[in-house]
Short mmCIF file of C-alpha atoms in Angstrom, two decimals:
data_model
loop_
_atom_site.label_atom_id
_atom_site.label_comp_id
_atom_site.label_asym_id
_atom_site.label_seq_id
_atom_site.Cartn_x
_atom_site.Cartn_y
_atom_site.Cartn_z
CA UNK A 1 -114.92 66.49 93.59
CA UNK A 2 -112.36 67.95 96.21
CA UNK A 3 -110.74 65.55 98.45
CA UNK A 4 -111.96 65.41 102.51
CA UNK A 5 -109.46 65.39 104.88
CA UNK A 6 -110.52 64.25 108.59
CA UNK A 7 -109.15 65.70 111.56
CA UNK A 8 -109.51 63.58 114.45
CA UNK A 9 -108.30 65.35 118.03
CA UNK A 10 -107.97 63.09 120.83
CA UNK A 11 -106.74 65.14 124.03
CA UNK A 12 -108.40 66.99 126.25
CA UNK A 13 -105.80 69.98 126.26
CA UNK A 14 -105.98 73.22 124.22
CA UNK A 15 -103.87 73.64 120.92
CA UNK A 16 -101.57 75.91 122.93
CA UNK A 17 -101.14 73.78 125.56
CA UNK A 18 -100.88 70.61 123.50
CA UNK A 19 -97.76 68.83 121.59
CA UNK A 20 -99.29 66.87 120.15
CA UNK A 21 -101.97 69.20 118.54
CA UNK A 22 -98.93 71.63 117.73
CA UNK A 23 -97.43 69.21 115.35
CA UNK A 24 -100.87 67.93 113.98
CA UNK A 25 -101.64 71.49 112.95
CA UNK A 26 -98.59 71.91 111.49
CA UNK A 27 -99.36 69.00 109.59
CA UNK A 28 -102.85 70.03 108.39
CA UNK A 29 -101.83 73.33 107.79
CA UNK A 30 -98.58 72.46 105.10
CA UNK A 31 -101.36 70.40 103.69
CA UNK A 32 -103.67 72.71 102.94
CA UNK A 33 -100.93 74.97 101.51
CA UNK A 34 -100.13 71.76 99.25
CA UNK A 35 -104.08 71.51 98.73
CA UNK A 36 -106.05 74.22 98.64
CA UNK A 37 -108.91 73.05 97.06
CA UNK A 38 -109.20 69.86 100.05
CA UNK A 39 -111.84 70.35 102.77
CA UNK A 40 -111.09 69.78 106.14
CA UNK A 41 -113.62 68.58 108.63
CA UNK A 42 -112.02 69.05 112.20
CA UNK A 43 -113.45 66.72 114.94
CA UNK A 44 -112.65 67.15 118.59
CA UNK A 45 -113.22 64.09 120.31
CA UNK A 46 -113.82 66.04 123.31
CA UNK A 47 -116.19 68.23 122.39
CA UNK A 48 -118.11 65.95 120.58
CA UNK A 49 -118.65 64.38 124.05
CA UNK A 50 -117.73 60.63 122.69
CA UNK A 51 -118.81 58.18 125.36
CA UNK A 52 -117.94 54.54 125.35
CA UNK A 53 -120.62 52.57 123.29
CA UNK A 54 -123.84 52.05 125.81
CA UNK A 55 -126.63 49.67 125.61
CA UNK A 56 -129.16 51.84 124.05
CA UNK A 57 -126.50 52.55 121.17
CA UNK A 58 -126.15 48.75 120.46
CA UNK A 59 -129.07 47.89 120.47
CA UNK A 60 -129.97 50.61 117.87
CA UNK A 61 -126.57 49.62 116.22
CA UNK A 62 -127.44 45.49 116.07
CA UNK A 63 -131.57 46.84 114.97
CA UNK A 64 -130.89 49.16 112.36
CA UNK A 65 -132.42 51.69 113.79
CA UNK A 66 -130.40 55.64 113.20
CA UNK A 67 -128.33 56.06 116.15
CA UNK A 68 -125.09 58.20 116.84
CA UNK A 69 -122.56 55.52 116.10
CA UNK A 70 -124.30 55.13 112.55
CA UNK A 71 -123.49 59.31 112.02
CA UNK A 72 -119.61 58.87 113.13
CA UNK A 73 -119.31 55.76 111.17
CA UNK A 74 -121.19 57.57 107.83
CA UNK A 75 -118.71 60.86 107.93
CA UNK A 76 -115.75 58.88 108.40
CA UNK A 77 -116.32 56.48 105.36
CA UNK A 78 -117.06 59.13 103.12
CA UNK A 79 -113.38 61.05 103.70
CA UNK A 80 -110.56 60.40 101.87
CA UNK A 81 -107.38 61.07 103.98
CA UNK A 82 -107.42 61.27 107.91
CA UNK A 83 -105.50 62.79 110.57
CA UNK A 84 -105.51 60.97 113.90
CA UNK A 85 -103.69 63.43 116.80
CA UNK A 86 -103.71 61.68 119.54
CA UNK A 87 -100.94 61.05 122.47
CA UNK A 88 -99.76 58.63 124.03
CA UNK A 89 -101.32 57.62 127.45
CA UNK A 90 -99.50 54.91 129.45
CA UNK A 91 -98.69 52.77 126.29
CA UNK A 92 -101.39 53.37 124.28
CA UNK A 93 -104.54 55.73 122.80
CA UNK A 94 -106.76 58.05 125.03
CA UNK A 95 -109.80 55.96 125.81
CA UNK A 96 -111.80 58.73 123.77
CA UNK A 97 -109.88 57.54 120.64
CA UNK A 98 -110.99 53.36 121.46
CA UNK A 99 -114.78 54.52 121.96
CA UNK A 100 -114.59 56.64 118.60
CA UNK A 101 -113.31 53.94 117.12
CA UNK A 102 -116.01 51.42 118.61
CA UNK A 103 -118.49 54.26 116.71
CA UNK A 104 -116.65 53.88 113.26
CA UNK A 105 -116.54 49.84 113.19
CA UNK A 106 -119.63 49.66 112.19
CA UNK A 107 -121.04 46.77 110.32
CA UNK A 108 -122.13 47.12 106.58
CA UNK A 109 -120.13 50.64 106.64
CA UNK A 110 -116.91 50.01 107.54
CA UNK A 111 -116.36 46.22 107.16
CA UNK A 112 -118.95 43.68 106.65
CA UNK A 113 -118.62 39.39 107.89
CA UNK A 114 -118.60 36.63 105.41
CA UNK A 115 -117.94 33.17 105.70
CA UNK A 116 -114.16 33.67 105.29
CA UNK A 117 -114.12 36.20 108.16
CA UNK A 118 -114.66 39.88 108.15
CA UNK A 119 -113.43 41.95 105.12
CA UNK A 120 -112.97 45.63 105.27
CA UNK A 121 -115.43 48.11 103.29
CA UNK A 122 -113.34 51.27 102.54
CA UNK A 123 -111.68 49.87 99.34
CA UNK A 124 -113.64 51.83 97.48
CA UNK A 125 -110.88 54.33 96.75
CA UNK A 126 -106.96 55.62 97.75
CA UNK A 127 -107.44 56.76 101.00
CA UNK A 128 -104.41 57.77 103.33
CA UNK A 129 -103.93 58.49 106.98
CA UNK A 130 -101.38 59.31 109.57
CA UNK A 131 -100.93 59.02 113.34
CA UNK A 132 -99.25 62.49 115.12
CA UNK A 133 -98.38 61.67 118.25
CA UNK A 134 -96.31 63.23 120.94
CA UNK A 135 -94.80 60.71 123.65
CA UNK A 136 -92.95 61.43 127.04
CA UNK A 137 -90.10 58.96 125.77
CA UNK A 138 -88.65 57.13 123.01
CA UNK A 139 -91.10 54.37 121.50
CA UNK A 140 -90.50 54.46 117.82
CA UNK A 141 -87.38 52.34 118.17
CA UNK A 142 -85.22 50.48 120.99
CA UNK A 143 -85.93 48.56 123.96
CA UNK A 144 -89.51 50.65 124.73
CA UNK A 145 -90.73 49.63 120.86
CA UNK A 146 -92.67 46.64 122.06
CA UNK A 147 -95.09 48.74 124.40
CA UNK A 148 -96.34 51.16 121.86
CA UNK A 149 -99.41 49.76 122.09
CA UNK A 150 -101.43 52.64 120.86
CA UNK A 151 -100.01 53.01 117.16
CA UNK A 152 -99.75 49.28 116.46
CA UNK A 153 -103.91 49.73 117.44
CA UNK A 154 -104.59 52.58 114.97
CA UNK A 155 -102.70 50.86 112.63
CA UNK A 156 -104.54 47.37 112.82
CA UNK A 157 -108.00 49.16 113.25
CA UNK A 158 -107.71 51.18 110.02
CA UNK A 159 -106.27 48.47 108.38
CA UNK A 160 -109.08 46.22 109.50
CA UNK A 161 -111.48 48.77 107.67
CA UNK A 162 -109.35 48.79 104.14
CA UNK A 163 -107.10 51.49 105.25
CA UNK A 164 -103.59 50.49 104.70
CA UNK A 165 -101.58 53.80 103.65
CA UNK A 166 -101.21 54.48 107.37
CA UNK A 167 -97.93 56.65 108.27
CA UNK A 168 -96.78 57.33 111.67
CA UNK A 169 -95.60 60.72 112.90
CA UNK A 170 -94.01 61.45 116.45
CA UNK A 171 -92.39 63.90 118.56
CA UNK A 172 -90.52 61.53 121.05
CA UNK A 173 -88.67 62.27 124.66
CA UNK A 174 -91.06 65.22 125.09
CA UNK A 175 -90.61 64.23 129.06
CA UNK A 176 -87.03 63.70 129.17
CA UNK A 177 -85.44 66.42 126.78
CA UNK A 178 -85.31 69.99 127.88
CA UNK A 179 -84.18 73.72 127.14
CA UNK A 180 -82.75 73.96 123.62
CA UNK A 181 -82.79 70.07 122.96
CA UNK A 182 -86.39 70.31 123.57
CA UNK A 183 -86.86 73.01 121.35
CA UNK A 184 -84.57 71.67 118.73
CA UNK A 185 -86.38 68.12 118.71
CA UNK A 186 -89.90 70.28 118.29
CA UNK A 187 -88.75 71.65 115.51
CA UNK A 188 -87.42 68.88 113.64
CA UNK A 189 -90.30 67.46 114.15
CA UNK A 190 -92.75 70.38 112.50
CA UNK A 191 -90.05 70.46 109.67
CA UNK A 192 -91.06 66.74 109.11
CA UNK A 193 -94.52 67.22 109.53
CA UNK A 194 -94.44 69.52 106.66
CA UNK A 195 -92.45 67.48 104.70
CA UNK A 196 -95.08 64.41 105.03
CA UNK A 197 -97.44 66.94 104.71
CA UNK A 198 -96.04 67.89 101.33
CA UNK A 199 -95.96 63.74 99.80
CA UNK A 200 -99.58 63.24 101.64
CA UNK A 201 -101.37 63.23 98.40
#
């Protein structure tokens, strides 16, 4: 059975108008050179219209009764790689990203409790996944590493599900670099994207 890839786009911006999505589609597109037979199920946060988790949805959540949470939480267990684009936003993930997130921790799908604490549920299989990210400064490294808040979450969260093949993929100083540094540090970073890309198997 061919592999599922999940795309998962976080910003409200266009592709042109986003860095983040330019280096995420670079990404996804060197890895469907690598893997042509792989589907690829795109999901814009934004269009999806993600909302943080209401009353009505937990209670439907908590009863067992179908509910949109349950439908997020269903597609994501049944992929086998992921793709998380998302920048950064003062330190950490766009608040679309936490609420999807919310949606995909979803008991007896995702993790389940026992008496030595929860336990996550996608173990079932190798699955892989990577955080593109484009950030106004440098975060990876340095004096600014202890406030990247927002990769440290993805990282934890997915882990927290089973999910521990997690890499991490930046373009960093976005804000700060311009003219031909700018352009050379984009491009270094697409040449790395397709070389993950490439090993993302």
């Amino acid at each position: 059975m061919p592999e599922k890839l999940l795309y998962v786009k976080a910003n409200p911006k266009s592709d042109s108008d986003s860095t983040t999505f330019a280096l995420a589609n670079v990404f996804v597109e060197e890895y469907q050179k690598k893997n042509p037979d792989s589907e690829i199920i795109t999901l814009d946060l934004y269009k999806e219209g993600i909302a943080p988790l209401d009353a009505d949805t937990l209670t439907k959540m908590f009863s067992g009764q179908d509910n949109r949470a349950l439908v997020y939480a269903k597609q994501f267990a049944k992929m086998d790689k992921y793709v998380i684009a998302a920048p950064m936003w003062n330190l950490s993930i766009p608040a679309i990203l936490k609420a999807y997130f919310d949606y995909v921790s979803y008991v007896g799908i995702s993790f389940k409790y026992t008496e030595n604490g929860p336990i996550g549920l996608l173990t079932d299989k190798p699955r892989k996944a990577v955080h593109i990210s484009s950030r106004g400064g440098i975060y990876s490294e340095g004096p600014a590493k202890e406030f990247d808040l927002g990769d440290k979450y993805i990282k934890t969260i997915l882990g927290f599900f089973g999910i521990t093949q997690v890499e991490s993929l930046f373009l960093e100083n976005a804000n700060v670099l311009q003219g031909d540094d700018l352009q050379k540090a984009i491009e270094q970073s697409h040449q790395n994207a397709r070389n993950l890309a490439a090993g993302f198997r």
